[in-house]
Coordinates of C-alpha atoms in Angstrom, one line a residue:
M1 CA 0.0 0.0 0.0
Q2 CA 2.9 2.3 0.7
L3 CA 4.1 2.0 -2.8
A4 CA 0.7 3.0 -4.1
K5 CA 0.5 6.0 -1.8
D6 CA 4.0 7.1 -2.9
A7 CA 2.8 7.0 -6.4
G8 CA -0.1 9.3 -5.6
V9 CA -2.8 6.6 -5.6
E10 CA -5.5 6.8 -2.9
V11 CA -5.8 3.5 -1.1
V12 CA -9.2 2.7 0.4
V13 CA -9.3 -0.2 2.9
K14 CA -12.6 -1.9 3.7
V15 CA -13.1 -4.9 5.9
G16 CA -15.4 -7.3 4.1
R17 CA -14.0 -10.8 4.8
T18 CA -15.6 -11.0 8.3
L19 CA -18.7 -9.5 10.0
Y20 CA -16.6 -7.4 12.3
D21 CA -13.1 -5.9 11.9
P22 CA -11.1 -8.6 13.8
N23 CA -8.8 -5.9 15.3
E24 CA -11.8 -4.0 16.6
L25 CA -13.3 -7.2 17.9
V26 CA -10.1 -7.9 19.9
K27 CA -10.1 -4.3 21.3
A28 CA -13.6 -4.8 22.4
N29 CA -12.6 -8.0 24.1
G30 CA -10.0 -6.2 26.2
G31 CA -7.2 -6.7 23.8
K32 CA -7.3 -10.5 24.3
P33 CA -7.9 -13.3 21.8
T34 CA -11.5 -14.3 21.3
M35 CA -11.5 -17.8 22.7
S36 CA -15.2 -18.5 23.0
I37 CA -18.5 -17.6 21.4
T38 CA -19.5 -15.9 24.7
Q39 CA -16.5 -13.5 24.4
V40 CA -17.4 -12.8 20.7
E41 CA -21.0 -12.0 21.7
H42 CA -20.0 -9.7 24.5
A43 CA -17.4 -7.9 22.4
A44 CA -19.8 -7.5 19.5
Q45 CA -22.3 -5.7 21.8
K46 CA -19.7 -2.9 22.2
L47 CA -19.3 -2.5 18.4
P48 CA -21.7 -1.1 15.8
D49 CA -24.2 -3.5 14.2
V50 CA -23.0 -5.6 11.3
P51 CA -23.5 -3.3 8.3
R52 CA -26.1 -4.3 5.8
P53 CA -24.7 -4.9 2.3
I54 CA -25.2 -2.0 -0.1
P55 CA -27.3 -2.7 -3.3
T56 CA -25.6 -4.1 -6.3
P57 CA -24.7 -1.3 -8.7
S58 CA -26.9 -1.2 -11.8
S59 CA -23.9 -0.2 -14.0
L60 CA -20.2 0.4 -13.8
P61 CA -18.3 3.4 -15.2
N62 CA -16.3 2.9 -18.4
P63 CA -12.7 2.3 -17.3
G64 CA -11.4 3.7 -20.6
D65 CA -8.3 2.3 -22.3
T66 CA -7.0 -0.6 -20.2
S67 CA -4.0 -1.4 -22.4
L68 CA -0.7 -1.1 -20.6
D69 CA 2.7 -0.5 -22.1
I70 CA 4.8 -0.4 -18.9
S71 CA 7.4 -3.0 -18.1
Q72 CA 6.5 -5.9 -16.0
D73 CA 8.4 -7.5 -13.1
R74 CA 7.1 -11.0 -13.1
P75 CA 6.8 -12.7 -9.7
V76 CA 9.2 -15.6 -8.9
S77 CA 7.4 -18.9 -9.6
E78 CA 9.2 -20.9 -6.9
P79 CA 8.2 -22.3 -4.5
D80 CA 5.0 -23.3 -6.3
I81 CA 2.7 -24.8 -3.7
N82 CA 0.2 -25.7 -6.4
R83 CA 2.7 -27.7 -8.5
T84 CA 1.1 -31.0 -7.7
Q85 CA -2.2 -29.6 -9.0
R86 CA -0.8 -28.3 -12.4
S87 CA -0.7 -30.1 -15.7
G88 CA 0.6 -27.2 -17.7
A89 CA 2.4 -23.9 -17.4
E90 CA 1.0 -21.1 -15.3
T91 CA 0.6 -18.1 -17.7
S92 CA -1.7 -15.8 -15.9
Y93 CA 1.1 -13.2 -15.5
N94 CA 2.0 -13.1 -19.2
H95 CA -0.2 -10.0 -19.5
L96 CA -0.8 -7.6 -16.7
S97 CA -4.4 -7.0 -17.7
G98 CA -5.1 -10.5 -18.9
P99 CA -5.5 -12.0 -22.4
G100 CA -8.5 -9.8 -23.1
S101 CA -6.9 -6.6 -21.5
D102 CA -10.0 -6.4 -19.2
F103 CA -8.4 -7.4 -15.9
A104 CA -10.7 -10.4 -15.7
V105 CA -10.2 -13.3 -13.3
P106 CA -7.7 -15.7 -14.8
E107 CA -9.3 -18.6 -16.7
Y108 CA -8.6 -22.2 -15.6
S109 CA -6.4 -22.8 -18.7
E110 CA -4.2 -19.8 -17.8
L111 CA -3.5 -21.3 -14.4
G112 CA -2.3 -24.6 -15.9
L113 CA -4.4 -26.6 -13.5
K114 CA -5.6 -30.2 -13.8
P115 CA -9.3 -30.8 -14.5
A116 CA -11.4 -30.4 -11.3
T117 CA -12.4 -33.5 -9.4
T118 CA -14.9 -31.7 -7.2
P119 CA -18.6 -31.3 -8.1
H120 CA -18.7 -28.0 -6.4
R121 CA -18.4 -24.9 -8.5
G122 CA -17.5 -21.3 -7.7
G123 CA -18.5 -17.8 -8.9
E124 CA -20.9 -15.3 -7.6
T125 CA -23.8 -16.5 -9.8
A126 CA -23.6 -20.0 -8.4
A127 CA -23.2 -18.6 -4.8
L128 CA -26.3 -16.4 -5.1
K129 CA -28.3 -19.2 -6.6
S130 CA -27.3 -21.5 -3.6
L131 CA -28.2 -18.7 -1.2
E132 CA -31.6 -18.2 -2.7
L133 CA -32.3 -21.9 -2.6
I134 CA -31.5 -22.0 1.1
I135 CA -33.4 -18.9 2.1
S136 CA -36.4 -20.0 0.2
D137 CA -36.7 -22.9 2.6
E138 CA -37.7 -20.8 5.6
S139 CA -38.0 -23.7 8.0
Y140 CA -34.5 -25.1 7.1
T141 CA -32.9 -21.7 7.5
A142 CA -34.6 -20.7 10.7
T143 CA -34.3 -24.1 12.5
F144 CA -30.8 -25.1 11.2
S145 CA -28.8 -26.8 13.9
K146 CA -25.3 -28.0 13.0
P147 CA -25.2 -31.1 15.3
S148 CA -28.5 -32.3 13.7
T149 CA -27.1 -32.3 10.2
A150 CA -25.8 -35.6 8.8
P151 CA -22.1 -35.9 8.1
T152 CA -22.9 -38.9 5.9
A153 CA -25.2 -37.0 3.5
F154 CA -23.5 -36.4 0.1
S155 CA -26.2 -36.1 -2.6
P156 CA -27.1 -33.5 -1.6
Q157 CA -25.1 -32.6 1.5
S158 CA -26.9 -31.7 4.7
T159 CA -25.4 -28.2 5.3
T160 CA -25.3 -25.1 3.1
L161 CA -21.9 -25.6 1.5
L162 CA -21.4 -21.8 1.3
S163 CA -18.1 -21.7 3.1
P164 CA -16.0 -22.0 -0.2
H165 CA -17.8 -18.9 -1.5
H166 CA -16.9 -17.0 1.7
H167 CA -13.3 -18.0 1.1
F168 CA -13.1 -16.9 -2.5
G169 CA -15.2 -13.8 -2.0
S170 CA -18.1 -14.9 -4.2
L171 CA -20.6 -14.5 -1.4
S172 CA -20.6 -11.7 1.1
V173 CA -20.6 -13.0 4.7
R174 CA -22.7 -9.9 5.7
L175 CA -25.2 -10.8 3.0
L176 CA -25.6 -14.3 4.4
Y177 CA -25.8 -12.9 7.9
W178 CA -28.7 -10.5 7.1
R179 CA -30.6 -12.9 4.9
V180 CA -30.6 -15.5 7.6
H181 CA -31.3 -12.9 10.4
D182 CA -34.3 -11.6 8.5
T183 CA -35.6 -15.1 7.7
M184 CA -35.4 -16.1 11.4
K185 CA -37.2 -13.0 12.6
A186 CA -40.0 -13.6 10.1
Y187 CA -40.2 -17.2 11.2
E188 CA -40.5 -16.2 14.9
K189 CA -43.2 -13.6 14.1
K190 CA -45.3 -16.5 13.0
G191 CA -45.1 -17.9 16.6
K192 CA -42.6 -20.5 15.6
K193 CA -39.3 -21.3 17.5
A194 CA -36.0 -20.8 15.7
S195 CA -32.7 -22.4 16.5
T196 CA -30.2 -20.4 18.6
V197 CA -26.5 -19.5 18.8
P198 CA -24.1 -21.3 18.6
T199 CA -25.6 -24.2 16.7
N200 CA -27.7 -22.1 14.2
L201 CA -26.5 -20.5 11.0
L202 CA -25.7 -17.2 12.7
G203 CA -23.7 -19.1 15.3
Q204 CA -21.6 -20.8 12.6
L205 CA -20.6 -17.3 11.4
L206 CA -19.7 -16.3 15.0
F207 CA -17.4 -19.3 15.3
R208 CA -15.7 -17.9 12.2
E209 CA -15.4 -14.5 13.8
M210 CA -14.0 -16.1 17.0
Y211 CA -11.1 -17.7 15.1
F212 CA -10.4 -14.6 13.1
G213 CA -10.3 -12.6 16.3
A214 CA -7.9 -15.1 17.9
Q215 CA -5.7 -14.9 14.9
A216 CA -5.7 -11.1 14.9
A217 CA -4.7 -11.0 18.6
L218 CA -2.0 -13.7 18.5
G219 CA -0.5 -13.1 15.0
Y220 CA 1.6 -15.7 13.3
S221 CA 1.9 -17.7 16.6
F222 CA -1.8 -18.6 16.4
A223 CA -1.1 -21.0 13.6
Q224 CA 1.4 -23.1 15.5
T225 CA 2.2 -24.4 19.0
T226 CA 5.6 -22.8 19.5
G227 CA 5.2 -19.2 20.8
N228 CA 1.4 -19.6 21.2
S229 CA 0.4 -18.4 24.7
H230 CA -3.0 -20.0 24.3
C231 CA -2.1 -23.4 22.9
R232 CA -1.4 -26.2 25.3
F233 CA 1.8 -28.1 24.6
V234 CA 1.5 -31.8 24.0
P235 CA 4.5 -34.0 23.0
W236 CA 2.8 -35.3 19.8
H237 CA 4.6 -37.6 17.3
L238 CA 5.9 -36.0 14.1
P239 CA 6.4 -32.5 15.6
S240 CA 7.2 -29.5 13.4
T241 CA 10.7 -28.3 13.0
V242 CA 11.1 -24.7 14.2
S243 CA 13.5 -22.0 13.1
G244 CA 13.6 -18.5 14.5
G245 CA 10.4 -19.2 16.4
L246 CA 8.5 -20.2 13.2
I247 CA 7.5 -23.6 11.9
T248 CA 9.4 -24.4 8.7
G249 CA 6.9 -26.6 6.9
S250 CA 8.9 -29.6 7.7
Y251 CA 8.7 -32.0 10.6
T252 CA 10.7 -34.5 12.6
V253 CA 9.9 -38.2 11.9
S254 CA 10.1 -39.2 15.6
S255 CA 8.6 -42.6 14.8
P256 CA 8.6 -44.3 11.3
L257 CA 5.4 -46.1 12.5
H258 CA 3.6 -42.8 13.0
E259 CA 4.8 -41.5 9.7
R260 CA 3.2 -44.6 8.0
W261 CA 0.0 -43.9 10.0
L262 CA 0.0 -40.2 8.8
Q263 CA 0.3 -41.2 5.2
R264 CA -2.4 -43.9 5.5
W265 CA -4.7 -41.4 7.2
K266 CA -4.0 -38.7 4.5
F267 CA -4.8 -41.0 1.6
G268 CA -7.7 -42.9 3.2
R269 CA -6.0 -46.2 3.9
T270 CA -6.4 -46.5 7.7
G271 CA -8.5 -49.7 7.5
F272 CA -11.4 -47.9 9.2
P273 CA -14.0 -47.3 6.4
W274 CA -15.6 -44.2 8.0
I275 CA -12.3 -42.4 8.3
D276 CA -11.1 -43.5 4.9
A277 CA -14.3 -42.4 3.2
L278 CA -14.0 -39.0 4.7
M279 CA -10.4 -38.5 3.7
R280 CA -11.1 -39.7 0.1
Q281 CA -14.0 -37.4 -0.1
L282 CA -11.8 -34.5 1.0
R283 CA -9.1 -35.4 -1.5
Q284 CA -11.6 -35.7 -4.4
E285 CA -14.0 -32.9 -3.6
G286 CA -12.1 -30.5 -1.3
W287 CA -14.9 -30.6 1.2
I288 CA -16.3 -32.7 4.0
H289 CA -19.0 -32.1 6.6
H290 CA -18.0 -30.3 9.8
L291 CA -18.6 -33.3 11.9
G292 CA -16.6 -35.4 9.5
R293 CA -13.7 -33.0 10.0
H294 CA -14.1 -33.5 13.7
A295 CA -14.0 -37.3 13.3
V296 CA -10.8 -37.4 11.2
A297 CA -9.1 -34.7 13.3
C298 CA -9.8 -36.5 16.6
F299 CA -8.6 -39.8 15.0
L300 CA -5.3 -38.3 13.9
T301 CA -4.6 -36.5 17.2
R302 CA -6.0 -37.4 20.6
G303 CA -8.3 -40.3 19.5
G304 CA -5.9 -42.8 17.9
C305 CA -2.6 -41.7 16.3
Y306 CA -1.3 -39.1 18.7
I307 CA 0.2 -37.2 15.8
D308 CA 0.8 -33.4 15.9
W309 CA -2.3 -31.4 14.9
E310 CA -0.1 -29.3 12.7
R311 CA 0.3 -32.2 10.3
G312 CA -3.4 -32.5 9.9
A313 CA -3.9 -28.8 9.5
E314 CA -1.3 -28.9 6.6
V315 CA -3.3 -31.6 4.8
F316 CA -6.5 -29.6 5.2
E317 CA -4.8 -26.5 3.9
E318 CA -3.7 -28.4 0.9
W319 CA -7.1 -30.0 0.0
L320 CA -9.9 -27.8 1.4
I321 CA -11.6 -25.5 -1.1
D322 CA -13.0 -23.5 1.8
H323 CA -9.7 -23.2 3.7
E324 CA -9.2 -20.2 6.0
T325 CA -6.1 -20.3 8.0
A326 CA -7.8 -18.9 11.1
C327 CA -10.7 -21.4 11.0
N328 CA -8.6 -24.4 10.0
V329 CA -6.0 -23.8 12.7
G330 CA -8.7 -23.0 15.3
N331 CA -10.7 -26.1 14.5
W332 CA -7.6 -28.3 14.7
Q333 CA -6.6 -26.8 18.1
W334 CA -10.2 -27.4 19.3
L335 CA -10.3 -31.0 18.2
A336 CA -6.8 -31.7 19.5
C337 CA -7.9 -30.2 22.9
V338 CA -5.0 -27.8 23.0
A339 CA -7.1 -24.6 22.8
F340 CA -10.7 -23.6 22.8
Y341 CA -11.9 -26.9 24.2
A342 CA -10.6 -29.2 26.9
Q343 CA -12.7 -32.4 27.2
F344 CA -10.1 -34.7 25.8
Y345 CA -11.6 -37.7 27.5
R346 CA -14.4 -37.9 24.9
C347 CA -13.5 -39.3 21.5
Y348 CA -15.3 -40.2 18.3
S349 CA -15.6 -43.9 17.5
P350 CA -15.0 -44.7 13.8
V351 CA -17.7 -47.3 14.0
A352 CA -20.4 -46.3 16.5
F353 CA -20.6 -42.7 15.4
P354 CA -21.3 -43.2 11.7
K355 CA -23.7 -46.0 12.4
K356 CA -25.9 -43.4 14.1
W357 CA -26.3 -41.6 10.8
D358 CA -25.9 -44.2 8.1
K359 CA -26.4 -47.8 9.3
Q360 CA -26.4 -49.1 5.7
G361 CA -23.1 -47.5 4.9
A362 CA -24.1 -45.6 1.8
F363 CA -21.5 -43.0 2.4
V364 CA -18.7 -45.6 2.7
R365 CA -19.9 -47.5 -0.3
R366 CA -19.7 -44.2 -2.3
Y367 CA -16.2 -43.2 -1.4
V368 CA -14.7 -46.6 -0.6
P369 CA -16.1 -48.5 -3.6
E370 CA -14.1 -51.6 -3.0
L371 CA -16.4 -52.2 0.0
A372 CA -19.6 -51.5 -2.0
R373 CA -20.7 -55.2 -1.9
F374 CA -20.0 -55.9 1.8
P375 CA -22.9 -56.8 4.0
E376 CA -24.3 -54.1 6.1
K377 CA -23.2 -56.0 9.2
Y378 CA -19.5 -55.5 8.3
I379 CA -19.5 -52.2 6.4
Y380 CA -17.8 -50.3 9.2
E381 CA -15.8 -53.3 10.4
P382 CA -14.8 -55.3 7.3
W383 CA -12.0 -57.1 9.0
K384 CA -14.6 -59.0 11.0
A385 CA -16.2 -60.5 7.8
P386 CA -15.5 -64.2 7.2
I387 CA -13.1 -64.8 4.3
A388 CA -16.0 -66.4 2.4
D389 CA -18.0 -63.2 2.7
Q390 CA -15.0 -61.1 1.7
K391 CA -14.6 -63.2 -1.4
K392 CA -18.2 -63.0 -2.2
A393 CA -18.0 -59.2 -1.9
G394 CA -15.0 -59.2 -4.3
C395 CA -12.6 -57.6 -1.8
L396 CA -10.2 -59.1 0.7
V397 CA -9.1 -57.3 3.9
R398 CA -5.3 -57.5 4.1
G399 CA -2.1 -55.4 3.9
E400 CA -1.7 -51.7 4.4
G401 CA -3.4 -50.4 1.3
D402 CA -0.4 -50.3 -0.9
E403 CA -1.1 -53.6 -2.7
D404 CA -3.1 -54.1 -5.9
G405 CA -5.8 -56.8 -6.1
E406 CA -5.7 -59.5 -8.7
N407 CA -8.0 -61.8 -10.6
G408 CA -10.9 -59.4 -10.2
V409 CA -10.6 -59.3 -6.4
Q410 CA -9.8 -56.0 -4.8
L411 CA -8.0 -55.3 -1.5
Y412 CA -8.8 -53.2 1.5
P413 CA -6.3 -52.7 4.3
K414 CA -6.5 -54.1 7.7
P415 CA -7.0 -51.5 10.6
M416 CA -3.7 -49.9 11.3
F417 CA -4.1 -50.4 15.0
E418 CA -6.6 -51.6 17.7
F419 CA -8.7 -48.6 18.2
N420 CA -9.8 -49.0 21.8
E421 CA -6.2 -49.6 22.9
R422 CA -4.9 -46.6 21.0
R423 CA -7.8 -44.4 22.3
G424 CA -6.9 -45.2 25.9
I425 CA -3.2 -44.5 25.2
C426 CA -4.0 -41.1 23.7
I427 CA -6.3 -40.1 26.5
E428 CA -3.7 -41.0 29.1
G429 CA -1.1 -39.0 27.1
L430 CA -3.4 -35.9 27.1
K431 CA -4.1 -36.4 30.8
N432 CA -0.4 -36.4 31.5
A433 CA 0.2 -33.3 29.3
Y434 CA -2.6 -31.5 31.2
H435 CA -0.9 -32.2 34.5
V436 CA 2.4 -30.9 33.2
E437 CA 0.5 -27.7 32.1
L438 CA 2.9 -26.2 29.5
Y439 CA 1.9 -23.7 26.8
G440 CA 3.6 -22.9 23.5
N441 CA 5.2 -19.7 24.8
D442 CA 7.0 -21.5 27.6
E443 CA 10.8 -21.3 27.2
R444 CA 11.0 -25.0 28.0
V445 CA 8.9 -25.7 24.9
R446 CA 11.3 -23.5 22.8
N447 CA 14.5 -25.1 24.0
G448 CA 13.3 -28.7 24.2
S449 CA 13.9 -29.0 28.0
W450 CA 10.2 -29.9 28.4
R451 CA 11.4 -33.5 28.2
S452 CA 12.6 -33.4 31.7
L453 CA 8.9 -33.0 32.8
F454 CA 7.7 -36.1 31.0
E455 CA 8.7 -39.7 31.9
D456 CA 10.4 -41.5 29.0
R457 CA 7.7 -44.2 29.0
V458 CA 4.8 -41.8 28.2
E459 CA 3.4 -41.5 24.7
G460 CA 5.3 -39.2 22.3
P461 CA 9.0 -38.4 21.6
T462 CA 9.7 -37.8 25.3
E463 CA 13.0 -39.6 25.7
G464 CA 15.8 -37.7 27.4
N465 CA 15.7 -34.6 29.5
E466 CA 16.6 -31.7 27.1
G467 CA 17.3 -30.8 23.5
I468 CA 15.8 -32.1 20.3
T469 CA 15.7 -35.8 19.7
E470 CA 17.6 -36.6 16.5
G471 CA 15.5 -38.0 13.7
P472 CA 15.0 -37.7 10.0
V473 CA 13.2 -34.5 8.8
K474 CA 10.5 -34.6 6.2
D475 CA 8.8 -31.9 4.2
G476 CA 5.3 -31.1 5.4
V477 CA 2.4 -31.3 3.0
S478 CA 3.3 -34.0 0.8
G479 CA -8.9 -53.7 16.3
D480 CA -12.3 -54.1 17.7
V481 CA -14.3 -51.0 18.1
D482 CA -17.5 -52.1 19.9
G483 CA -17.1 -49.5 22.7
D484 CA -18.5 -46.1 21.9
M485 CA -16.3 -44.0 24.2
F486 CA -13.5 -44.3 26.7
D487 CA -13.8 -41.9 29.6
A488 CA -10.4 -41.5 31.3
R489 CA -11.5 -39.0 34.0
D490 CA -10.5 -41.3 36.9
E491 CA -8.8 -38.5 39.0
E492 CA -10.2 -35.2 40.2
E493 CA -7.1 -33.5 39.0
V494 CA -8.0 -34.1 35.4
E495 CA -10.9 -31.7 35.7
Q496 CA -8.9 -29.3 37.8
G497 CA -6.1 -29.3 35.2
A498 CA -8.4 -27.8 32.6
K499 CA -9.4 -25.0 34.9
V500 CA -6.2 -23.4 36.1
R501 CA -3.2 -22.0 34.3
K502 CA 0.2 -21.7 35.8
N503 CA 1.5 -18.9 33.7
G504 CA -1.0 -16.3 34.8
V505 CA -3.7 -16.5 32.2
D506 CA -7.2 -17.0 33.5
K507 CA -9.3 -20.0 32.5
K508 CA -11.9 -17.7 31.0
D509 CA -9.4 -16.4 28.6
M510 CA -8.7 -19.8 27.3
G511 CA -12.2 -20.6 26.3
V512 CA -12.1 -24.1 27.9
D513 CA -15.4 -25.6 29.2
E514 CA -16.8 -22.1 29.5
D515 CA -20.2 -22.7 28.0
E516 CA -22.0 -26.0 27.4
D517 CA -23.6 -24.7 24.3
E518 CA -20.2 -24.1 22.8
A519 CA -19.2 -27.7 23.4
R520 CA -22.6 -28.8 22.1
E521 CA -21.6 -27.4 18.7
V522 CA -18.9 -30.1 18.6
G523 CA -21.6 -32.6 19.4
G524 CA -22.9 -32.3 22.9
E525 CA -19.8 -33.4 24.7
T526 CA -21.0 -31.7 27.9
K527 CA -24.7 -31.9 27.4
G528 CA -25.2 -32.4 31.2
G529 CA -23.8 -35.0 33.4
D530 CA -20.2 -34.0 33.0
E531 CA -20.1 -31.9 36.2
G532 CA -19.6 -34.8 38.4
K533 CA -16.1 -36.1 39.4
G534 CA -14.7 -39.5 40.0
K535 CA -14.4 -42.7 38.0
R536 CA -16.8 -43.7 35.2
K537 CA -17.3 -47.0 33.5
R538 CA -15.9 -47.5 30.0
G539 CA -18.6 -46.6 27.5
Q540 CA -20.7 -44.5 29.8
G541 CA -22.0 -41.1 28.4
T542 CA -20.9 -41.7 24.9
L543 CA -20.0 -38.9 22.6
D544 CA -21.3 -40.8 19.6
G545 CA -24.7 -41.1 21.1
M546 CA -25.0 -37.3 21.8
F547 CA -25.9 -36.6 18.1
E548 CA -29.3 -36.9 16.6
G549 CA -29.1 -39.7 14.1
K550 CA -31.7 -41.7 12.3
G551 CA -35.1 -40.6 13.2
T552 CA -34.2 -37.0 13.7
K553 CA -36.8 -34.5 12.6
K554 CA -35.6 -33.3 9.2
K555 CA -34.9 -29.6 8.9
G556 CA -34.9 -29.5 5.1
K557 CA -33.5 -31.1 2.0
R558 CA -30.0 -29.6 1.8

């Protein structure tokens, strides 16, 4: 902007990506990161109302001659983070004003990209059409509740799927806000009850504001553990390499086994059909349902693999068509229970949870086609199917997903671990990390001496007392499950550890366990009954059962 000003060009800056200016939101929150919906709501009360969008102009002034004869300094093409997505040369910078000299958005061919694999399409015309379809269904819009939407729905999906349009700017977030707001008011005037924040559509927008506010307050450190005063430190496997206080995009392979697990997770070869279907949908279409994102994130971090949430955030950044750094990072921190949310003892089952929504396994059959002919009884646990049934279905369960089938018989991998066992190990690891009570801005996290606080036997690369454990560095983006949930709260200190900080930041500034409704947006993890202390039996109070599955009153056909 300074170069433009120096050249005599007036620069006008308008905030349009969010409902509120994130910096102003932070100021209204006392200069602190917005770590809960409650804080966003209270801060917003001190700010002017969300401006209504101005009408679309009926015409645009003639820009005159747009041909340019000035010299061009072409940007450096390396590193090209989209290289894997290109099939040809990127030529959008060959002409400053584009091939038609009209400054139009570059065409697909100019970007040299491969043909799209996603069915979702962009552009303002498509966005406005989708918006009108949603608003026209008054009941759906007014009673929308995220936890009641099916993560297994795919044709069509159960949510609005407007988030990619917000990312690319093809739909104003303020326009959606006011259209939904007005629809809900009209619905209530008829004596009907609308859904409420945070689970309704307006609440979903406030979650977005929360993450943008946290990012504005914390800066670059928000997107990583190191240096992040509000991110709890956990000794995950495959930790990021850090230089000068910044993550480098590479990570230390602290365990070859966990590196294999990461790659199997990323490409949908875990041996758990629900997880694999979601990751394949993500890779093919660039989008998965919010609760699906929760399931795969929990599985990679605290609910199975115990792998650094930053690895998962990188994969999402690579593949999501609605990727926003603030929202992506915030959601991963929430699901890893390192910020925003602290009930680490509740995990998603890759079997019980999807059964609540899709007992027949239509979603799995769509995205994991090798299992399409498996009996319903085994669709989420194909390793339990007798060999005769596997052969009849034309798919054998064996290997790690890197072998090809033969003689017309396909292969699907065995589960990469026994889920109940790994879930228990992960929860014990989180419980231990909560007792240690370190955050990313602690000097012991920066210099590696945190290891002296963890016994060598605990999960993660904890061996030794100080320094970085040597291991290969890799570039970044590149059992029986009958039990629904494992509840590891067998000590009063587990709960107390989530309430007190040792470095002087109040619990209320962390956004942990502050409001049951905020947890309910993740799926009702609190939903009453969590206030008690002491031991619980395995499987009691399941997270998977907290969602409304088959039989839920339908809110609309979206």
